[in-house]
Amino acid sequence: MEDLITCVEEQPQPPSSLPNSWTNQHSDSAQRTDEEPKAVGGFVLVHAGAGYHSESKAKEYKHVCKRACQRAVESLRAGALAVEAVAAALVELEDSPFTNAGMGSNLNLSGEIECDASIMDGKSLHYGSVGAIRGIKNPVLVAHRLLSEAQKGKLSAGRIPPCFLVGRGAHDWAVAHGIPPCPAEKMATKFSLSAYKRNKRKMEIAEKMDTPENPMKRRRQSSETENGSECLDTVGAIVVDQEGNVAAAVSSGGLAMKHPGRVGQAAHYGCGCWAQNSCNSNPYSTAVSTSGCGEHLIRTMLARECSVALQAEDAHQALLDTMQNQFISSPFLASEDRVLGGVIVLRCCRCEEDPPSQDLQASLDVGRHRHAVE
């Protein structure tokens, strides 16, 4: 099942008075749940990733998306800001053995799990990110802690606090800041180990086919193993809180059989997620979360590009144009025979006397044959 599996949960808001509002009609794999009216408003949208999702596990994917939505909503009801609620949603997604994030992530060539994650706060515009981190069950918590620590200001001797850490340094920083390590044997699941063994056999077969007479066949099959749709499962979420603040986050175990140390779009600024509150130059608050082939999303900075498109009066058309011109037909991807990626986006406006109202919620997926599916 190739799709961008999503779930939406919205706390009651007054009807939007915007004349050009547009709401995406979700597919059967998406779920929307209206809660009983509460004093607190908010909006949560999560996804389990673009790419292949087994039909046999469709129910599990929907359940984990719903739980992630509910976790974020509970945080909002308790008075949390958007950035805290979006982190709560990601923790739920990372804890699922069915997603390619945190526990149960894809294994790399060495048979180890290295994760990427990032989070952005639209209110402060601060950003936290980790790449190729091992032995941490919830990488998004490290990214969130980096963001929080950066908001406190400079370190001793006037040093600038980090916003992006990788590898062993990221792991050690996380442990030093109270985030417990997780043994490698507990990070892998029977599903991820089975996929690793299967992909390893495919690569061994491809290597044997590498002959002087037919070198391209091996490269083609190797590419299919590395970039197959089953590997493209970056998870993410976007949230609006009761004050109208937006936040976005993503987490991923990366491509299956990736080279150790590889860092995907889930850790890169402007590529994995983006969140920005409205200001004088931007009339709308926007939040974006991406999923797909990290290298394609990095080279096009798709999250940032979609955020810019959302400021247009006709945001729907602007998004479609951005996906076509800045991603599918991007000159930066001209050498690729196919591009792989998807996004969930949201924009909202806030009137001075009224609570924030969401006038756009969208889910776009770019398929394997360079076409956009609305």
GROMACS .gro file of C-alpha atoms in nm:
model
  374
    1MET     CA    1   0.000   0.000   0.000
    2GLU     CA    2   0.180   0.310  -0.120
    3ASP     CA    3   0.046   0.608   0.067
    4LEU     CA    4   0.119   0.880   0.315
    5ILE     CA    5  -0.067   0.736   0.613
    6THR     CA    6  -0.211   1.018   0.820
    7CYS     CA    7  -0.435   1.086   1.114
    8VAL     CA    8  -0.595   1.414   1.213
    9GLU     CA    9  -0.731   1.519   1.549
   10GLU     CA   10  -0.879   1.863   1.599
   11GLN     CA   11  -1.015   2.028   1.909
   12PRO     CA   12  -1.327   2.237   1.840
   13GLN     CA   13  -1.266   2.581   1.695
   14PRO     CA   14  -1.502   2.857   1.582
   15PRO     CA   15  -1.576   2.834   1.207
   16SER     CA   16  -1.322   3.010   0.991
   17SER     CA   17  -1.441   3.329   0.828
   18LEU     CA   18  -1.171   3.319   0.561
   19PRO     CA   19  -1.316   3.333   0.211
   20ASN     CA   20  -1.057   3.112   0.044
   21SER     CA   21  -1.033   2.824   0.290
   22TRP     CA   22  -0.951   2.480   0.155
   23THR     CA   23  -0.948   2.144   0.328
   24ASN     CA   24  -0.795   1.828   0.189
   25GLN     CA   25  -1.023   1.524   0.160
   26HIS     CA   26  -0.833   1.239   0.325
   27SER     CA   27  -0.806   0.890   0.184
   28ASP     CA   28  -0.934   0.576   0.353
   29SER     CA   29  -0.602   0.542   0.534
   30ALA     CA   30  -0.658   0.870   0.716
   31GLN     CA   31  -0.866   0.916   1.025
   32ARG     CA   32  -1.039   1.221   1.167
   33THR     CA   33  -1.186   1.226   1.516
   34ASP     CA   34  -1.396   1.510   1.660
   35GLU     CA   35  -1.372   1.541   2.037
   36GLU     CA   36  -1.641   1.671   2.271
   37PRO     CA   37  -1.621   2.052   2.301
   38LYS     CA   38  -1.351   2.167   2.540
   39ALA     CA   39  -1.227   2.504   2.650
   40VAL     CA   40  -0.890   2.435   2.490
   41GLY     CA   41  -0.848   2.447   2.113
   42GLY     CA   42  -0.583   2.286   1.898
   43PHE     CA   43  -0.503   2.086   1.589
   44VAL     CA   44  -0.285   1.779   1.539
   45LEU     CA   45  -0.187   1.601   1.216
   46VAL     CA   46   0.049   1.302   1.208
   47HIS     CA   47   0.176   1.065   0.942
   48ALA     CA   48   0.347   0.727   0.945
   49GLY     CA   49   0.552   0.795   0.634
   50ALA     CA   50   0.547   0.795   0.257
   51GLY     CA   51   0.630   0.470   0.079
   52TYR     CA   52   0.519   0.111   0.110
   53HIS     CA   53   0.298   0.005   0.401
   54SER     CA   54   0.193  -0.358   0.420
   55GLU     CA   55  -0.181  -0.410   0.375
   56SER     CA   56  -0.165  -0.670   0.651
   57LYS     CA   57  -0.048  -0.404   0.896
   58ALA     CA   58  -0.285  -0.127   0.784
   59LYS     CA   59  -0.480  -0.148   1.111
   60GLU     CA   60  -0.162  -0.115   1.317
   61TYR     CA   61  -0.048   0.192   1.120
   62LYS     CA   62  -0.385   0.360   1.173
   63HIS     CA   63  -0.385   0.275   1.541
   64VAL     CA   64  -0.039   0.418   1.603
   65CYS     CA   65  -0.133   0.736   1.416
   66LYS     CA   66  -0.446   0.771   1.626
   67ARG     CA   67  -0.252   0.713   1.949
   68ALA     CA   68   0.002   0.975   1.845
   69CYS     CA   69  -0.278   1.225   1.779
   70GLN     CA   70  -0.437   1.149   2.113
   71ARG     CA   71  -0.105   1.184   2.295
   72ALA     CA   72  -0.056   1.530   2.146
   73VAL     CA   73  -0.415   1.632   2.224
   74GLU     CA   74  -0.370   1.524   2.586
   75SER     CA   75  -0.062   1.744   2.606
   76LEU     CA   76  -0.251   2.041   2.464
   77ARG     CA   77  -0.533   1.989   2.714
   78ALA     CA   78  -0.278   1.990   2.994
   79GLY     CA   79  -0.161   2.332   2.877
   80ALA     CA   80   0.143   2.230   2.672
   81LEU     CA   81   0.268   2.445   2.387
   82ALA     CA   82   0.272   2.317   2.030
   83VAL     CA   83   0.640   2.221   2.042
   84GLU     CA   84   0.582   2.002   2.349
   85ALA     CA   85   0.272   1.841   2.200
   86VAL     CA   86   0.441   1.759   1.870
   87ALA     CA   87   0.728   1.593   2.060
   88ALA     CA   88   0.473   1.382   2.250
   89ALA     CA   89   0.318   1.268   1.923
   90LEU     CA   90   0.658   1.169   1.783
   91VAL     CA   91   0.745   0.967   2.093
   92GLU     CA   92   0.435   0.755   2.033
   93LEU     CA   93   0.533   0.703   1.668
   94GLU     CA   94   0.892   0.615   1.762
   95ASP     CA   95   0.777   0.361   2.021
   96SER     CA   96   0.577   0.162   1.766
   97PRO     CA   97   0.753  -0.146   1.625
   98PHE     CA   98   0.574  -0.087   1.294
   99THR     CA   99   0.732   0.250   1.208
  100ASN     CA  100   1.077   0.331   1.076
  101ALA     CA  101   1.166   0.559   1.367
  102GLY     CA  102   1.324   0.496   1.704
  103MET     CA  103   1.272   0.137   1.814
  104GLY     CA  104   1.237  -0.099   1.518
  105SER     CA  105   1.407   0.132   1.266
  106ASN     CA  106   1.580   0.009   0.952
  107LEU     CA  107   1.924  -0.140   1.009
  108ASN     CA  108   2.227  -0.005   0.822
  109LEU     CA  109   2.492  -0.201   0.632
  110SER     CA  110   2.663  -0.294   0.957
  111GLY     CA  111   2.341  -0.427   1.108
  112GLU     CA  112   2.303  -0.132   1.346
  113ILE     CA  113   2.029   0.125   1.399
  114GLU     CA  114   2.118   0.492   1.352
  115CYS     CA  115   1.836   0.745   1.376
  116ASP     CA  116   1.770   1.103   1.267
  117ALA     CA  117   1.517   1.344   1.414
  118SER     CA  118   1.441   1.715   1.424
  119ILE     CA  119   1.187   1.953   1.572
  120MET     CA  120   1.107   2.320   1.507
  121ASP     CA  121   0.917   2.568   1.721
  122GLY     CA  122   0.724   2.824   1.517
  123LYS     CA  123   0.704   3.067   1.809
  124SER     CA  124   1.075   3.102   1.886
  125LEU     CA  125   1.196   2.968   1.547
  126HIS     CA  126   1.444   2.754   1.739
  127TYR     CA  127   1.537   2.416   1.597
  128GLY     CA  128   1.687   2.099   1.740
  129SER     CA  129   1.823   1.801   1.550
  130VAL     CA  130   2.020   1.478   1.582
  131GLY     CA  131   2.169   1.261   1.310
  132ALA     CA  132   2.301   0.904   1.298
  133ILE     CA  133   2.243   0.866   1.672
  134ARG     CA  134   2.266   0.516   1.819
  135GLY     CA  135   2.135   0.367   2.139
  136ILE     CA  136   1.859   0.621   2.209
  137LYS     CA  137   1.501   0.495   2.203
  138ASN     CA  138   1.343   0.835   2.130
  139PRO     CA  139   1.572   1.055   1.918
  140VAL     CA  140   1.308   1.328   1.906
  141LEU     CA  141   1.353   1.381   2.280
  142VAL     CA  142   1.719   1.462   2.220
  143ALA     CA  143   1.624   1.704   1.941
  144HIS     CA  144   1.365   1.864   2.168
  145ARG     CA  145   1.616   1.896   2.452
  146LEU     CA  146   1.866   2.060   2.216
  147LEU     CA  147   1.598   2.311   2.119
  148SER     CA  148   1.509   2.377   2.483
  149GLU     CA  149   1.870   2.421   2.591
  150ALA     CA  150   1.937   2.661   2.303
  151GLN     CA  151   1.647   2.878   2.418
  152LYS     CA  152   1.826   2.933   2.750
  153GLY     CA  153   2.099   3.133   2.579
  154LYS     CA  154   2.474   3.105   2.559
  155LEU     CA  155   2.684   2.853   2.748
  156SER     CA  156   2.975   2.931   2.977
  157ALA     CA  157   3.247   3.153   2.831
  158GLY     CA  158   2.999   3.282   2.576
  159ARG     CA  159   2.982   2.956   2.376
  160ILE     CA  160   2.694   2.907   2.133
  161PRO     CA  161   2.478   2.606   2.230
  162PRO     CA  162   2.449   2.337   1.962
  163CYS     CA  163   2.128   2.284   1.767
  164PHE     CA  164   2.245   1.982   1.560
  165LEU     CA  165   2.452   1.692   1.692
  166VAL     CA  166   2.547   1.363   1.526
  167GLY     CA  167   2.681   1.020   1.609
  168ARG     CA  168   2.860   0.948   1.934
  169GLY     CA  169   2.860   1.313   2.031
  170ALA     CA  170   2.482   1.326   2.011
  171HIS     CA  171   2.451   1.008   2.219
  172ASP     CA  172   2.685   1.132   2.491
  173TRP     CA  173   2.513   1.473   2.504
  174ALA     CA  174   2.175   1.302   2.541
  175VAL     CA  175   2.291   1.081   2.829
  176ALA     CA  176   2.458   1.378   2.999
  177HIS     CA  177   2.124   1.560   2.986
  178GLY     CA  178   1.926   1.280   3.148
  179ILE     CA  179   1.798   1.089   2.844
  180PRO     CA  180   1.856   0.719   2.915
  181PRO     CA  181   2.044   0.501   2.666
  182CYS     CA  182   1.882   0.192   2.514
  183PRO     CA  183   2.076  -0.130   2.447
  184ALA     CA  184   2.116  -0.213   2.078
  185GLU     CA  185   1.941  -0.548   2.118
  186LYS     CA  186   1.629  -0.369   2.242
  187MET     CA  187   1.629  -0.117   1.957
  188ALA     CA  188   1.583  -0.384   1.689
  189THR     CA  189   1.256  -0.576   1.648
  190LYS     CA  190   1.174  -0.902   1.476
  191PHE     CA  191   1.036  -0.699   1.184
  192SER     CA  192   1.348  -0.486   1.139
  193LEU     CA  193   1.580  -0.787   1.180
  194SER     CA  194   1.381  -0.984   0.925
  195ALA     CA  195   1.395  -0.695   0.678
  196TYR     CA  196   1.771  -0.663   0.732
  197LYS     CA  197   1.832  -1.031   0.655
  198ARG     CA  198   1.612  -1.010   0.348
  199ASN     CA  199   1.786  -0.699   0.215
  200LYS     CA  200   2.129  -0.845   0.289
  201ARG     CA  201   2.048  -1.150   0.076
  202LYS     CA  202   1.933  -0.923  -0.207
  203MET     CA  203   2.259  -0.729  -0.193
  204GLU     CA  204   2.466  -1.048  -0.191
  205ILE     CA  205   2.284  -1.168  -0.502
  206ALA     CA  206   2.338  -0.831  -0.668
  207GLU     CA  207   2.708  -0.843  -0.587
  208LYS     CA  208   2.742  -1.185  -0.749
  209MET     CA  209   2.586  -1.047  -1.067
  210ASP     CA  210   2.858  -0.782  -1.093
  211THR     CA  211   3.045  -0.910  -1.398
  212PRO     CA  212   3.256  -0.724  -1.655
  213GLU     CA  213   2.991  -0.801  -1.915
  214ASN     CA  214   2.699  -0.668  -1.713
  215PRO     CA  215   2.808  -0.409  -1.453
  216MET     CA  216   2.496  -0.194  -1.487
  217LYS     CA  217   2.257  -0.471  -1.384
  218ARG     CA  218   2.415  -0.494  -1.041
  219ARG     CA  219   2.398  -0.118  -0.995
  220ARG     CA  220   2.031  -0.111  -1.092
  221GLN     CA  221   1.938  -0.390  -0.851
  222SER     CA  222   2.148  -0.235  -0.575
  223SER     CA  223   1.968   0.095  -0.628
  224GLU     CA  224   1.634  -0.080  -0.602
  225THR     CA  225   1.742  -0.236  -0.272
  226GLU     CA  226   1.866   0.092  -0.130
  227ASN     CA  227   1.583   0.313  -0.253
  228GLY     CA  228   1.289   0.077  -0.251
  229SER     CA  229   0.965   0.223  -0.131
  230GLU     CA  230   0.961  -0.005   0.172
  231CYS     CA  231   1.246   0.203   0.316
  232LEU     CA  232   1.078   0.543   0.298
  233ASP     CA  233   0.894   0.566   0.626
  234THR     CA  234   1.001   0.888   0.800
  235VAL     CA  235   0.727   0.972   1.051
  236GLY     CA  236   0.618   1.320   1.145
  237ALA     CA  237   0.362   1.552   1.298
  238ILE     CA  238   0.247   1.915   1.293
  239VAL     CA  239   0.056   2.088   1.574
  240VAL     CA  240  -0.125   2.414   1.647
  241ASP     CA  241  -0.182   2.498   2.014
  242GLN     CA  242  -0.451   2.709   2.181
  243GLU     CA  243  -0.241   3.025   2.145
  244GLY     CA  244  -0.199   2.974   1.770
  245ASN     CA  245   0.165   2.862   1.790
  246VAL     CA  246   0.273   2.599   1.538
  247ALA     CA  247   0.540   2.328   1.561
  248ALA     CA  248   0.661   2.041   1.345
  249ALA     CA  249   0.880   1.736   1.395
  250VAL     CA  250   1.010   1.431   1.207
  251SER     CA  251   1.195   1.112   1.300
  252SER     CA  252   1.346   0.836   1.091
  253GLY     CA  253   1.568   0.533   1.092
  254GLY     CA  254   1.673   0.623   0.738
  255LEU     CA  255   1.710   0.405   0.433
  256ALA     CA  256   1.749   0.033   0.484
  257MET     CA  257   2.107  -0.085   0.430
  258LYS     CA  258   2.235   0.274   0.435
  259HIS     CA  259   2.604   0.342   0.487
  260PRO     CA  260   2.691   0.391   0.855
  261GLY     CA  261   2.698   0.761   0.936
  262ARG     CA  262   2.452   0.859   0.664
  263VAL     CA  263   2.221   1.143   0.775
  264GLY     CA  264   1.887   1.192   0.602
  265GLN     CA  265   1.647   1.481   0.561
  266ALA     CA  266   1.487   1.416   0.901
  267ALA     CA  267   1.789   1.584   1.062
  268HIS     CA  268   1.854   1.862   0.810
  269TYR     CA  269   1.734   2.218   0.861
  270GLY     CA  270   1.460   2.316   0.617
  271CYS     CA  271   1.440   1.965   0.471
  272GLY     CA  272   1.263   1.742   0.723
  273CYS     CA  273   1.031   1.987   0.896
  274TRP     CA  274   0.949   2.354   0.919
  275ALA     CA  275   0.734   2.566   1.152
  276GLN     CA  276   0.691   2.942   1.158
  277ASN     CA  277   0.436   3.160   1.334
  278SER     CA  278   0.280   3.447   1.144
  279CYS     CA  279   0.455   3.783   1.154
  280ASN     CA  280   0.449   4.113   0.967
  281SER     CA  281   0.605   3.963   0.655
  282ASN     CA  282   0.417   3.632   0.677
  283PRO     CA  283   0.041   3.664   0.733
  284TYR     CA  284  -0.003   3.291   0.797
  285SER     CA  285   0.151   3.050   1.045
  286THR     CA  286   0.278   2.741   0.864
  287ALA     CA  287   0.398   2.392   0.956
  288VAL     CA  288   0.541   2.122   0.729
  289SER     CA  289   0.660   1.764   0.776
  290THR     CA  290   0.821   1.564   0.494
  291SER     CA  291   0.884   1.198   0.420
  292GLY     CA  292   1.058   1.014   0.138
  293CYS     CA  293   1.408   0.974  -0.003
  294GLY     CA  294   1.628   1.189   0.219
  295GLU     CA  295   1.878   1.278  -0.052
  296HIS     CA  296   1.599   1.411  -0.276
  297LEU     CA  297   1.445   1.615   0.005
  298ILE     CA  298   1.781   1.753   0.119
  299ARG     CA  299   1.880   1.871  -0.228
  300THR     CA  300   1.550   2.057  -0.269
  301MET     CA  301   1.491   2.178   0.091
  302LEU     CA  302   1.129   2.079   0.036
  303ALA     CA  303   0.997   2.161   0.385
  304ARG     CA  304   1.110   2.522   0.361
  305GLU     CA  305   0.987   2.555   0.001
  306CYS     CA  306   0.639   2.433   0.097
  307SER     CA  307   0.624   2.677   0.385
  308VAL     CA  308   0.696   2.964   0.147
  309ALA     CA  309   0.424   2.839  -0.089
  310LEU     CA  310   0.169   2.840   0.192
  311GLN     CA  311   0.189   3.220   0.215
  312ALA     CA  312   0.028   3.253  -0.129
  313GLU     CA  313  -0.338   3.356  -0.153
  314ASP     CA  314  -0.416   3.039  -0.349
  315ALA     CA  315  -0.212   2.806  -0.131
  316HIS     CA  316  -0.351   2.492  -0.292
  317GLN     CA  317  -0.222   2.588  -0.636
  318ALA     CA  318   0.101   2.725  -0.495
  319LEU     CA  319   0.168   2.393  -0.323
  320LEU     CA  320   0.103   2.197  -0.640
  321ASP     CA  321   0.335   2.431  -0.832
  322THR     CA  322   0.604   2.391  -0.568
  323MET     CA  323   0.584   2.013  -0.574
  324GLN     CA  324   0.607   2.016  -0.953
  325ASN     CA  325   0.870   2.287  -1.007
  326GLN     CA  326   1.078   2.269  -0.691
  327PHE     CA  327   1.071   1.893  -0.641
  328ILE     CA  328   0.945   1.670  -0.922
  329SER     CA  329   1.106   1.877  -1.201
  330SER     CA  330   1.376   2.039  -0.988
  331PRO     CA  331   1.706   2.097  -1.171
  332PHE     CA  332   1.877   1.968  -0.857
  333LEU     CA  333   1.719   1.627  -0.923
  334ALA     CA  334   1.757   1.626  -1.301
  335SER     CA  335   1.984   1.321  -1.289
  336GLU     CA  336   1.726   1.112  -1.103
  337ASP     CA  337   1.497   0.881  -1.300
  338ARG     CA  338   1.237   0.910  -1.023
  339VAL     CA  339   1.185   1.126  -0.717
  340LEU     CA  340   1.036   1.001  -0.396
  341GLY     CA  341   0.872   1.216  -0.132
  342GLY     CA  342   0.561   1.341   0.037
  343VAL     CA  343   0.454   1.617   0.274
  344ILE     CA  344   0.185   1.710   0.520
  345VAL     CA  345   0.131   2.082   0.557
  346LEU     CA  346  -0.084   2.322   0.753
  347ARG     CA  347  -0.140   2.694   0.763
  348CYS     CA  348  -0.351   2.898   0.999
  349CYS     CA  349  -0.423   3.262   1.064
  350ARG     CA  350  -0.497   3.434   1.389
  351CYS     CA  351  -0.731   3.730   1.419
  352GLU     CA  352  -0.646   3.959   1.710
  353GLU     CA  353  -0.981   3.903   1.883
  354ASP     CA  354  -1.044   3.542   1.789
  355PRO     CA  355  -0.874   3.206   1.854
  356PRO     CA  356  -0.659   3.072   1.569
  357SER     CA  357  -0.851   2.909   1.287
  358GLN     CA  358  -0.705   2.649   1.056
  359ASP     CA  359  -0.788   2.733   0.699
  360LEU     CA  360  -0.563   2.480   0.532
  361GLN     CA  361  -0.473   2.124   0.604
  362ALA     CA  362  -0.318   1.918   0.327
  363SER     CA  363  -0.146   1.594   0.248
  364LEU     CA  364   0.047   1.560  -0.076
  365ASP     CA  365   0.238   1.256  -0.191
  366VAL     CA  366   0.480   1.233  -0.481
  367GLY     CA  367   0.483   0.886  -0.629
  368ARG     CA  368   0.743   0.669  -0.786
  369HIS     CA  369   0.678   0.793  -1.139
  370ARG     CA  370   0.722   1.168  -1.088
  371HIS     CA  371   0.356   1.253  -1.040
  372ALA     CA  372   0.174   1.431  -0.761
  373VAL     CA  373  -0.123   1.269  -0.593
  374GLU     CA  374  -0.352   1.511  -0.414
   0.00000   0.00000   0.00000
